Backbone as a ProteinNet text record, in pm:
[ID]
protein_1_A
[PRIMARY]
MFQVGVLSACSHTGMTDRGTEYFDAMNKDYGITPNPRHYNCMIDLLGRAGRLEEAHNLLKNMPFEPDAASWGALLGSSQIHGYTELGEKAAEMLFNMEPHNAGMYVLLSNLYAGLGKWVEVGKLRLKMRQLGIQKIPGYSWVEVQNKIHTFTVGDCLHPEKDRIYAYLEELDLKLTQEGHVPLVKLVLHDVEEEEKKRMLKYHSEKLAVAFGILTIPSGRPIRVMKNLRMCEDCHNAIKHISKIIGRLIILRDSHRFHYFSEGICSCEDYW
[TERTIARY]
80.1	7.7	76.9	154.2	246	159	42.7	-20.1	-71.6	-74.5	-101.1	9.6	119.7	245.7	279.1	268	274.3	184	43.7	-34.1	-10.3	16.7	44.5	189.5	245.7	383.6	358.6	271.6	208.8	163.3	53.6	-9.3	72.7	178.1	272.2	372.6	385.9	479.8	424.4	275.7	232.4	228.1	269.5	232.7	98.3	-4.7	-134.4	-182.8	-115.1	-148.6	-100.6	31.4	93.4	22.7	-31.8	-102.3	-236.7	-313.9	-422.5	-391.2	-301.3	-254.9	-253.5	-183.5	-158.1	-273.2	-376	-507.9	-598.6	-578.7	-666	-600	-478	-404.2	-420.8	-453.7	-481.1	-569	-684.3	-800.6	-791.7	-754.1	-748.3	-618.8	-507.8	-397.5	-337.5	-376.3	-327.1	-440.5	-557.9	-675.9	-662.9	-644.6	-625.2	-735.3	-852.5	-972	-923.4	-939.1	-911.9	-1015.3	-943.7	-1001.4	-1018.1	-1068.9	-1082.5	-973.8	-880.2	-733.1	-693.2	-723	-692.8	-748.4	-866.6	-943.3	-961.3	-918.3	-887.4	-729.1	-665.2	-508.6	-554.1	-681.5	-669.8	-760.2	-861.8	-937.4	-832.3	-734.8	-640.1	-537.2	-517.8	-433.4	-493.1	-617.4	-687.7	-735.7	-754.8	-759	-674.1	-554.5	-409	-406.1	-442.1	-386	-498.9	-624.4	-716	-813.4	-825.2	-950.3	-1020.1	-1095.3	-1175.9	-1321.4	-1374.6	-1481.7	-1481.6	-1360.8	-1331.2	-1313	-1256.1	-1238.6	-1370.3	-1470.8	-1571.6	-1649.9	-1654.1	-1724.7	-1677.4	-1524.3	-1482.6	-1558.3	-1567.2	-1609.4	-1729.4	-1820.4	-1958.4	-1977.2	-1900.4	-1916.8	-1820.5	-1768.3	-1712.9	-1798.6	-1746.9	-1845.4	-1885.1	-1826.5	-1866.2	-1885.3	-1941.3	-1974.5	-1818.7	-1848.2	-1712.2	-1719.6	-1570.4	-1550.6	-1485.9	-1464.8	-1431.8	-1287.3	-1188.1	-1057.6	-1120.9	-1242.5	-1232.8	-1276	-1383.1	-1450	-1326.3	-1233.4	-1129.4	-1043.5	-994.4	-907.8	-981.6	-1118.2	-1195.9	-1198.1	-1227.4	-1214.7	-1079.8	-973.9	-837	-796.6	-854.8	-823.4	-912.3	-1042.1	-1141	-1053.6	-1013.4	-946.9	-817.6	-732.8	-607.4	-633.3	-750	-803.3	-910.8	-996	-1086.3	-1219.5	-1250.3	-1384.3	-1468	-1546.1	-1634.8	-1740.8	-1825.1	-1932	-1901.5	-1812.2	-1776.1	-1700.9	-1608.2	-1556.6	-1673	-1794.4	-1877.8	-1955.7	-1990.3	-2044.6	-1956.5	-1818.3	-1730.1	-1756	-1724.2	-1738.8	-1855.5	-1979.3	-2102.3	-2078.5	-2036.5	-2045	-1942	-1846.4	-1735.2	-1794.3	-1872.3	-1901.7	-2001.2	-2080.6	-2173.9	-2092.5	-1986	-1917.1	-1824.8	-1739.5	-1684.5	-1658.7	-1765.5	-1803.9	-1707.8	-1608.7	-1499.3	-1376.3	-1335.5	-1234.9	-1166.5	-1087.5	-1053.2	-995.8	-920.5	-882.9	-988.3	-1080.5	-1179.4	-1255.5	-1246.4	-1299	-1192.3	-1087.3	-971.3	-979.2	-968	-960.7	-1079.5	-1209.1	-1305.8	-1292.4	-1226.4	-1230.6	-1109.3	-1003.3	-893.4	-955.9	-1039.9	-1123.8	-1172.3	-1263.3	-1325.6	-1245.9	-1113.8	-1041.4	-964.2	-932.7	-874.5	-941.8	-1099.2	-1182.5	-1225.5	-1168.6	-1220.4	-1354.7	-1416.9	-1536.3	-1527.3	-1517.4	-1474.3	-1581.9	-1708.8	-1814.7	-1844.7	-1837.4	-1826.6	-1713.5	-1614.3	-1505.4	-1529.6	-1583.2	-1616.3	-1715.6	-1822.7	-1908.7	-1874.9	-1762.7	-1708.9	-1638.3	-1568.7	-1480.8	-1542.8	-1679.1	-1779.4	-1812.8	-1859.7	-1891.6	-1809.5	-1674.9	-1548.6	-1559.6	-1547.1	-1552.5	-1669.5	-1773.1	-1906	-1888.3	-1809.1	-1809.3	-1687.6	-1593.2	-1474.9	-1384.2	-1379.4	-1279.9	-1166.1	-1033.9	-922.8	-821.6	-785.8	-694	-582.8	-506.5	-383.1	-257.5	-177.2	-113.1	14.7	64.2	180.9	325.8	408	562.9	651.5	782.4	876.6	1006	1084.1	1215.8	1331.7	1446.3	1575.6	1663.6	1747.2	1860.8	1993.5	2016.1	2173.7	2266.3	2359.2	2438.3	2356.3	2290.1	2196.2	2100	2043.6	1963.8	1841.6	1716.8	1600.4	1548.3	1529.1	1464.8	1345.6	1241.4	1112.1	1066.6	1002.4	950	802.7	710.8	582.4	604.5	486	479.5	477.4	538.8	578.3	643.9	711.7	774.2	863	806.9	889.2	956.1	934.1	1012	1136.6	1193.7	1334.3	1415.7	1523.9	1623.8	1716.7	1706.6	1777.8	1698.8	1590.1	1478.7	1529.7	1570.5	1629.1	1739	1810.2	1918.1	1850.6	1756	1686	1611.8	1520.3	1441	1533.9	1631.9	1731.1	1755.9	1809	1863.7	1744.9	1640.9	1513.7	1492.9	1524.8	1482.4	1594.2	1713.6	1843.9	1792.3	1754.6	1725.2	1610.8	1512.7	1410.8	1445.9	1534.5	1569.8	1652.1	1728.2	1817.7	1677.4	1592.4	1460.4	1394.6	1386.7	1317.3	1392.9	1532.7	1629.5	1631.9	1629.5	1627.8	1463	1373	1255.3	1137.5	1172.7	1065.6	942.7	825	697.9	631	598.6	523	380	344	190.4	104.6	41.6	-27.8	-161	-197	-337.1	-343.8	-207.3	-213.5	-232.7	-233.8	-253	-417.7	-466.3	-626.1	-651.5	-638.7	-688.5	-738.1	-839.5	-870	-802.3	-689	-612.6	-536.2	-466.3	-391.9	-279.7	-260.4	-156.4	-22.6	32.5	146.9	127	40	35.1	49.4	-18.8	1.6	124.3	208.8	354.5	459.4	393.5	470.4	434.2	318.6	317.4	349.4	368.4	419.9	569	658	770.2	811.8	759.7	774.7	722.5	678.5	662.2	738.5	665.6	778.8	885.8	878.2	981.9	1093.2	1049.5	1138.4	1221.4	1150	1244.7	1339.4	1303.9	1361	1502.5	1482.8	1594	1680.6	1610.4	1714.1	1808.2	1756.7	1820.4	1930.9	1887.7	2002.7	2132.4	2087.2	2169	2268	2210	2311	2413.2	2349.6	2413.3	2497.9	2421.9	2501.5	2621.7	2743.2	2858.8	2846.5	2893.1	2926.1	2977.9	2887.7	2919.3	2840.7	2788.5	2669.3	2534	2446.4	2311.3	2240.8	2130	2029.3	1902.4	1878.5	1749.1	1668.9	1535.2	1421.5	1305	1224.6	1128.7	972.4	868.5	773.6	642.2	551.1	439.3	329.9	336.3	215.6	274.3	190.9	247.6	309.8	413.7	504.4	372.5	375.8	294.2	399.9	318.2	367.3	474.4	428.3	523.3	644.1	642.3	775.4	855.1	783.2	858.7	923.7	862.5	927	1032.1	1039.4	1109.6	1259.4	1212.3	1342.7	1425.1	1372.9	1404.5	1525.8	1473.4	1581.3	1679.7	1653	1739.4	1837.8	1798.7	1919.8	2018	1981.4	2072.6	2140.2	2071.8	2127.4	2249.8	2261.5	2359.3	2437.7	2408.5	2474.2	2463.3	2378.1	2376.5	2253.4	2266.6	2167.9	2091.2	1924.3	1849.8	1724	1735.5	1646.8	1543.9	1422.3	1307.6	1197.6	1157.4	1074.9	925.3	829.6	691.4	595.8	491.8	395.4	374.5	409.7	396.8	497	641	709	877.6	983.3	1121.9	1128.1	1194.4	1209.3	1361.9	1450.4	1577.7	1608.1	1657.2	1658.2	1804.4	1846.9	1984.7	1986.5	2059	2062	1945	1849.8	1756.3	1632.8	1656.3	1548.2	1533	1404.3	1379.7	1333.5	1368.1	1388.1	1230.1	1144	1000.9	938.6	1018.7	989	860.5	833.3	744.2	596.1	593.6	457	482.9	402.7	381.1	257.3
-127.8	22.3	119.2	156.9	263.3	386.2	411.5	523	544.4	482.3	483.7	552.2	489.2	516.8	670.6	723.3	845.8	938.6	932	1015.7	988.8	911	911.2	976.7	995	1067.3	1222.4	1248.3	1390.2	1446.8	1337.2	1383.8	1402.4	1342.7	1329.9	1443.3	1495.8	1612.7	1750.5	1774.3	1882.2	1914.9	1816.2	1857	1827.9	1909.1	1896	1926.3	2035	2027.7	1933.2	1922.3	1787.5	1662.4	1618	1510.8	1511.8	1628.2	1644.1	1621.4	1672.8	1654.8	1528.8	1448.6	1317.3	1228.7	1258.9	1199.8	1216.9	1320.2	1361.6	1318	1290.8	1244.7	1089.2	1032.3	885.9	821.4	888.7	851.8	904.1	1034.6	1130.2	1099.9	1066.4	1066.4	907.8	830.4	700.1	594.5	609.8	519.5	444.3	513.2	387.9	427.1	356.7	398.6	398.5	512.7	537.7	430.5	373.2	265.3	331.8	270.8	316.4	375.4	310	349.5	467.4	486.6	638.6	744.1	729.6	819.9	849.9	735.8	771.5	849.8	823.9	884.6	1052.2	1063.6	1201.1	1277.3	1212.3	1269.6	1308.7	1203.1	1247.4	1391.9	1378.1	1499.6	1599	1617.7	1757.8	1795.9	1683.3	1715.5	1772.5	1703	1756.9	1913.9	1955.2	2107.9	2185.1	2137.1	2210.5	2250.5	2149.9	2172.6	2056.5	2085	1979.6	1980.5	2085.1	2089.5	2009.6	2065.3	1952	1806	1792.4	1637.5	1593.7	1638.5	1594.7	1553.1	1669.5	1632.9	1537.1	1517.7	1421.4	1281.5	1272.3	1152.3	1117.5	1259.2	1206.6	1175.2	1208.2	1168.6	1066.5	1011.8	880.7	779.8	709.9	588.8	497.7	479	370.4	414.1	354.1	360.8	395.8	509.5	527.2	416.7	374.8	299.9	342.8	286	335.3	427	367.2	436.5	569.2	603.1	721.1	798.7	775.8	858.8	891.9	780.2	791.4	909.9	921.9	1014.4	1153	1162.1	1267.3	1336.4	1242.8	1227.8	1299.6	1241.7	1300.8	1426.3	1471.9	1604.9	1682.4	1667.9	1750.8	1775.1	1681.2	1702.7	1799	1772.8	1890.4	2003	2034	2166.8	2233.5	2142.1	2204	2212.8	2120.7	2127.3	2034.9	2086.7	1987.4	1956.6	2011.1	1942.7	1834.2	1867.7	1761.7	1650.5	1684.9	1569.4	1477.7	1542.3	1450.7	1355.7	1397	1346.4	1213.8	1252.2	1147.2	1038.1	1098.1	993	905.3	979.9	900.3	768.6	786.8	717.2	592.3	619.9	525	456.6	510.1	433	333.9	363.5	242.2	141.6	177.8	84.4	9.9	88	-3.2	55.7	15.9	42.8	63.5	-66.4	-76.1	-42.5	46.2	100	225.7	174.6	298	426.4	416.5	516.2	637.5	612.3	692.1	784.9	688.9	761.2	851	843.3	905.8	1047.1	1024	1143.3	1214.2	1191.8	1284.7	1340.2	1249.2	1306.7	1437	1405.4	1518.5	1620	1604.4	1713.9	1795.5	1754.4	1814.1	1894	1829	1861.6	1994.2	1986.8	2078.5	2221.7	2202.9	2323.9	2357	2295.7	2333.4	2283	2166.3	2108.3	1994	2014.2	1956.4	1841.8	1874.7	1797.3	1705.2	1708.9	1621.5	1519.3	1580	1493	1386.7	1439	1339.2	1246.1	1279.8	1199.2	1072.7	1101.1	1028.7	937.7	972.1	886.5	795.7	842.4	752.5	634	672.2	577.9	480.5	536.2	435.7	330.2	368.7	276.3	207.6	229.5	143	33.1	57.3	-30.6	-103.9	-66.5	-166.2	-133.7	-17.8	32.8	106.1	78.5	138.9	182.6	314.7	354.5	305.1	323.4	243	319.9	281.7	373	386.6	527.9	564.4	557.7	491.8	463.2	484	520	519.9	405.3	394.2	333.3	354.8	334.8	369.7	247.1	225.1	108.4	126.8	103.1	146.8	11.3	-20.2	-132.3	-258.7	-261.6	-383.8	-430.1	-315	-339.3	-201.7	-254.2	-182.1	-102.6	35.1	75.8	159.4	125.1	182.6	289.3	383.8	517.4	542.2	541.2	621.7	766.4	813.5	955.6	973.7	1063.5	1049	937.1	860.7	760.9	762.8	652.9	663.8	565.1	447.7	333	297.7	379.8	358.9	371	298.3	311.7	426.2	508.7	623.1	732.2	728.9	827.3	978.1	969.4	1100.5	1181.8	1091.6	1160.8	1243.2	1118.2	1175	1306.7	1314.7	1429.4	1531.3	1521.7	1628	1715	1609	1664.6	1729.3	1683.3	1739.9	1885.3	1906.6	2036.2	2127.7	2099.6	2160.8	2190.6	2093.5	2121.8	2230.6	2206.6	2305	2451.3	2464.9	2618.2	2669.1	2554.9	2567.4	2586.1	2535.9	2522.4	2692.7	2728.2	2827.8	2955	2959.8	3063.9	3032.1	2918	2915.5	2950.9	2991.5	3038.1	2966.3	2827.1	2691.9	2754.3	2745.5	2782.4	2663.9	2590.3	2454.7	2498.5	2385.1	2375.7	2350.4	2418.9	2368.9	2311.7	2357.6	2347	2188.5	2110.8	1971.1	1912.8	1940.1	1878.4	1856	1722.4	1701.4	1656.5	1727.8	1732.1	1874	1870.5	2002.3	2029.2	2063.2	2114.7	2258.4	2314.3	2454.4	2426.9	2568.4	2557.7	2539.1	2544.7	2507.6	2363.7	2300.4	2147.3	2086.7	2147.2	2121.6	2125.8	2212.4	2247.3	2116.7	2110.6	2006.7	1847.1	1828.6	1714.2	1690.7	1799.7	1794.4	1798.7	1822.1	1849.9	1676.4	1574.7	1445.9	1324.7	1396.4	1276.6	1194.9	1075.6	939.3	974.1	1017.4	1055.9	1154.1	1242.2	1332.8	1270.8	1186.6	1098.3	1005.5	927	855.7	916.8	1034.8	1118	1185.9	1201.9	1260.8	1154.8	1026.3	911.1	879.6	905.9	884.6	961.3	1099.8	1189.3	1159.1	1121.5	1090.7	959.4	864.6	719.1	696.4	737.2	733.6	807.8	748.1	837.1	932.3	1050.6	1171.3	1142.1	1177.8	1156.4	1057.1	963.5	846.6	920.7	882.6	946.2	859.6	943.2	870.9	844.2	693.8	642.4	622.8	667.7	665.5	610.3	513.3	477.9	498.9	530.8	573.1	483	427.5	352.7	432.8	545.7	651	756.9	838.1	967.5	1048.8	1120.8	1218	1350	1400.6	1529.6	1626.2	1744.4	1864.5	1937.1	1927.5	1989.6	1908.6	1791.3	1713.8	1714.7	1737.6	1750.6	1897.2	1999.1	2133.6	2121.4	2051.9	2067	2005.1	1861.6	1779.6	1853.9	1938.2	2034.9	2104	2201.6	2266.4	2188.3	2093.5	1986.2	1979.4	1933.5	1852.8	1979.9	2099.8	2229.2	2262	2244.9	2262.4	2170.7	2031.9	1940.5	1939.8	1966.2	1948.9	1772.4	1727.6	1559.4	1530.5	1443	1378.8	1299.7	1343.5	1257.4	1184	1082.8	996.8	944.4	981.2	915.8	883	761.5	700.1	664.7	739.3	734.9	658.1	631.9	533.3	583.2	718.5	770.1	795.1	802.2	842.8	831.5	832.2	870.3	1011.7	1057.2	1206.7	1219.9	1299.7	1321.7	1462.3	1474.6	1587.3	1635.2	1746.6	1812.7	1950.6	2017.1	2152.4	2229.9	2195.7	2278.8	2224.1	2166	2141.5	1976.6	1945.3	1798.7	1811	1654.2	1614.1	1629	1609.3	1621.4	1745.8	1846.3	1993.2	2011.3	1975.5	1997.4	1948.6	1862.6	1795.3	1639.8	1601.3	1442.8	1387.3
9.1	-6.1	19.9	-107.5	-129.5	-109.6	-148.5	-154.4	-26.4	88.8	224.8	298	271.2	312.8	289.6	148.3	112	153.5	178	254.9	395.6	476.8	614.7	636.3	568.7	557.7	536	449.2	429.7	567.7	620	741.2	837.5	885.5	968.5	979.2	845.1	853.8	797.1	823.6	758.5	654.4	530.8	395.3	352.5	429.5	364.5	245.6	194.5	20.5	-77.3	-46.4	-118.6	-97	23.4	54.6	-30.3	-55.1	-97.9	-275.3	-299.8	-432.9	-495.4	-409.6	-414.6	-427.2	-323.3	-313.4	-438.2	-496.7	-610.4	-737.6	-748.2	-868.3	-858.1	-754.4	-762.9	-861.3	-838.7	-953.1	-1078.5	-1064.8	-1203.7	-1310.6	-1215.9	-1328.1	-1320.1	-1232.4	-1213.7	-1206.2	-1212	-1225.1	-1083	-992.4	-862.1	-767.4	-743.3	-693.7	-526	-460.6	-323.2	-230.9	-134	-29.2	92.3	193.5	314.1	376	373.8	442.8	362.6	244.3	165.7	222.6	237.5	288.3	431.3	524.8	654.2	683.1	602.7	591.4	583.8	454	428.8	533.8	598.5	717.3	846.8	866.1	939	905.2	764	728.2	754	702.4	687.7	836.9	923.2	1069.5	1144.5	1133.2	1190.1	1139	1028.6	986.9	1040.5	1123.7	1143.6	1044.6	946.1	867.7	879.1	982.2	1049.6	985.9	928.7	829.1	692.3	648.2	500.6	551.1	677.9	718.8	731.5	791.2	822.3	677.7	601.6	479.7	396.7	407.8	319.8	380.7	495.4	576.9	546.1	552.8	507.5	353.9	277.9	125.6	66.4	179.8	117.4	44.7	-42.8	-115.3	-43.5	45	173.7	327.8	377.1	529.2	626.9	695.1	763.5	873.8	910	991.6	1145.4	1196.7	1360.4	1328.2	1234.4	1223.7	1157.4	1078.1	1030.3	1120.4	1228.6	1325.7	1428.3	1445.5	1538.8	1508.6	1369.8	1335.2	1349.7	1308.7	1345.1	1481.6	1577.2	1716.4	1761	1724.8	1764.6	1711	1606.8	1529.7	1633.9	1674.5	1744.5	1879.6	1926.2	2071.8	2065	1935.8	1927.3	1915.3	1845.4	1824.1	1888.3	1982.6	2068.3	2008.8	1905.6	1852.2	1918	2039.2	2099.8	2049.5	1961	1910.7	1809.1	1718.3	1629.6	1702.7	1806	1885	1943.3	1996.2	2059.2	1960.2	1835.3	1730.4	1673	1694.1	1641.4	1757.9	1876.7	1995.7	2001.3	1970.2	1983	1892.9	1757	1663.7	1692.2	1775.2	1801.4	1926.8	1991	2132.6	2089.1	1982.5	1908.5	1828.9	1783.3	1740.7	1819	1912.8	1976.1	2109.1	2194.5	2343	2424.8	2398.9	2519.1	2489.9	2356.9	2339.9	2418.2	2506.2	2594.3	2562.4	2448.9	2366.3	2340.7	2279.7	2242.7	2372.9	2463.9	2597	2653.6	2619.6	2681.6	2597.9	2458.8	2376	2408.9	2409.5	2450.8	2577.5	2684.2	2809.8	2823.5	2745.4	2711.4	2638.6	2557	2490.3	2565.5	2683.4	2767.9	2865.7	2916.8	3009.5	2943.8	2829.9	2753.9	2751.7	2753.8	2750.8	2887.8	3002.5	3136.1	3187	3098.5	3127.9	3199.4	3340.1	3452.9	3481.5	3459.2	3493.8	3398	3281.4	3183.4	3174.4	3245.7	3257.3	3351.6	3469.9	3571.2	3537.4	3453.1	3403.8	3319.8	3220.5	3149.6	3194.5	3303	3395.7	3489.7	3521.9	3597.3	3488.9	3384.8	3288.8	3252.8	3224.6	3200.4	3325.4	3448.7	3561.6	3558.5	3532.5	3528	3437.4	3313	3217.3	3252.3	3328.6	3342.3	3258.4	3194.4	3102.5	3162	3143.5	3195.2	3102.2	3135.7	3019.4	3067.3	2943.9	2931.1	2992.3	3080.9	3155.2	3083.6	3076	3002.5	3085.1	3009.5	3066	2945.3	3037.2	2951.3	2976.6	2906.4	2908.6	2866.1	2938.7	2877.2	2901.8	2837.7	2863.2	2886.7	3014.7	3047	3106	3042.4	3075.2	3077.6	2954.4	2932.4	3017.8	3092.2	3179.5	3141.7	3141.2	3114.7	3216.5	3244.6	3362	3300	3372.5	3347.1	3428.8	3365.7	3462.1	3417.5	3524.4	3522.7	3541.7	3533.5	3577.8	3732.8	3799.6	3935.3	3997.5	3925	3973.4	4098.9	4199.2	4311.4	4367.1	4273.9	4315.1	4232	4142.9	4119.8	4198.4	4234.4	4325.3	4324.5	4211.9	4220.4	4196.2	4253.8	4223.1	4301.3	4403.2	4464	4365.3	4323.7	4219	4110.4	4036.3	3912.1	3937.2	4066.9	4083	4107.4	4208.2	4226.2	4086.7	3977.6	3876.9	3791.9	3798.8	3741.7	3796.5	3886.4	3961.5	3917.1	3881.4	3819.3	3675	3602.2	3470.1	3475.4	3577.7	3553	3563.3	3651	3658.2	3515.6	3470.5	3317	3229.7	3245	3116	3134	3248.9	3271.3	3201.5	3241.5	3187.7	3042	2972.9	2824.6	2778.7	2854.5	2798.6	2814.3	2840.7	2832.4	2964.4	2880	2963.6	2968.7	3082.3	3103.3	3037	2965.7	2896.5	2983.7	3131.6	3206.1	3150.4	3031.9	2979.3	2947.1	2944.1	2886.7	3012.2	3169.2	3268.5	3266.4	3264.5	3251.5	3384.9	3484.8	3616.3	3671.3	3751.8	3811.9	3941.4	3920.3	4051.1	4003	4105.7	4100.8	4008.8	3942	3843.1	3897.6	4037	4090.3	4071.1	4095.2	4101.5	3956.4	3869.2	3714.6	3671.8	3709.6	3679.2	3744.5	3858.4	3910	3850.2	3824.2	3736.7	3586.2	3533.9	3406	3423	3544.2	3548.8	3555	3626.9	3627.6	3538.2	3435.5	3342.3	3290.9	3253.5	3250.7	3162.6	3041.1	2939.9	3014.3	3080.3	3155.5	3227.3	3313.1	3423.6	3334.4	3240	3161.1	3084.8	3037.2	2981.7	3101	3203.4	3339.1	3354.9	3370.5	3409.4	3302.4	3170.5	3071.7	3081.7	3099.4	3092	3212	3311	3431.6	3438.8	3331.4	3381.9	3233.6	3099.4	3001.9	2966	2935.3	2916.8	2804.3	2828.3	2751.8	2616.2	2508.7	2370	2317.6	2379.5	2335.5	2347.9	2250.3	2229.4	2348.4	2372.9	2485.3	2416.9	2418.5	2362.7	2478.9	2419	2526.6	2437.8	2514.8	2445.4	2492.1	2462	2525.9	2479.2	2536.7	2488.5	2423.1	2440.6	2410	2319.4	2271.8	2211.4	2320.1	2298.7	2405.4	2369	2487.7	2507.3	2469.9	2440.3	2356.8	2472.9	2616.3	2706.7	2697.3	2708.1	2716.5	2584.9	2469.7	2331.9	2369.5	2402.9	2409.4	2510.7	2623.2	2706.8	2670.6	2606	2564.1	2457.7	2374.2	2266.5	2333.9	2453.1	2522	2589.5	2653.8	2710.8	2622	2491	2407.2	2411	2388.9	2371.6	2498.1	2619.5	2758.7	2767.6	2720.6	2789.9	2673.7	2546	2416.3	2378	2390.3	2362.1	2263.1	2169.4	2115.6	2202.3	2179.7	2246.6	2153	2144.4	2046	2148.6	2122.6	2160.8	2071.7	2086.7	2015.9	2078.5	2050.8	2113	2012.5	2026.6	1971.7	1819.8	1802.3	1640.1	1574.7	1627.7	1538.9	1628.7	1559.5	1627	1644.3	1739	1739.9	1765.2	1700.9	1706.1	1756.9	1908.3	1956	1936.5	1915.5	1875.3	1897.5	1986.3	1964.8	1959.2	2041.1	2043.6	1933.5	1860.5	1729	1707.2	1697.5	1675.8	1516.3	1482.5	1349	1296	1396.1	1328.4	1307.8	1337.7	1313.2	1374.8	1500.2	1601	1509.1	1452	1369.4	1365.9	1479.6	1473.1	1533.1
[MASK]
+++++++++++++++++++++++++++++++++++++++++++++++++++++++++++++++++++++++++++++++++++++++++++++++++++++++++++++++++++++++++++++++++++++++++++++++++++++++++++++++++++++++++++++++++++++++++++++++++++++++++++++++++++++++++++++++++++++++++++++++++++++++++++++++++++++++++++++++

């Protein structure tokens, strides 16, 4: 499915117009009839670019019934850009198709939380508990001397936690000097702003990166893996950290590889 790969690449690099040209050319120039996967790539591409109405119209006018992947792409884009009404519509369709898909509940909950709609967040989380649906916990890991070290948010179990947390405090001061401002809007809990900053500071990927800096010899890249998509605040912070410490940091999340060096990421902030 070469065409799917090309459209997906355009989606994940922000090449919206180029992706649209390729999609239109498939049938017009090459006689290739787009299938559901091609359409889903286009819905994701348009949605990521903030062109939600176009994405929705494409979904409605497909020559076949939208599947869960179609509505999931629309819900994900609605969550990113704060489109409540469209997100709720996509979620409703998804709940009918996949009533026990935890990811869809989490996306809608995140959409509500990002807009400060805590009552709706509470209702949705209650529904998840009643249905026995559990959110997949996020974690990151780094290999040091042939041993895997795994971290969760606010991890207190690692034997070197005191050293790691002390170093993160040092980094936090340097990050502030570099102009990094924590994106507290990403904390999806109804707590005070200072608590939100504290929660962001101890995300699993930051703990793993800090441990890698402390234990991996200078001159070698720091390689971290994460099971979910890296949050925007961590992405911004690790860009600054790569510049502060002068080292290459490679982080593979659920979406792609990120190569951080001298304050720049290979994804160009689009992933």
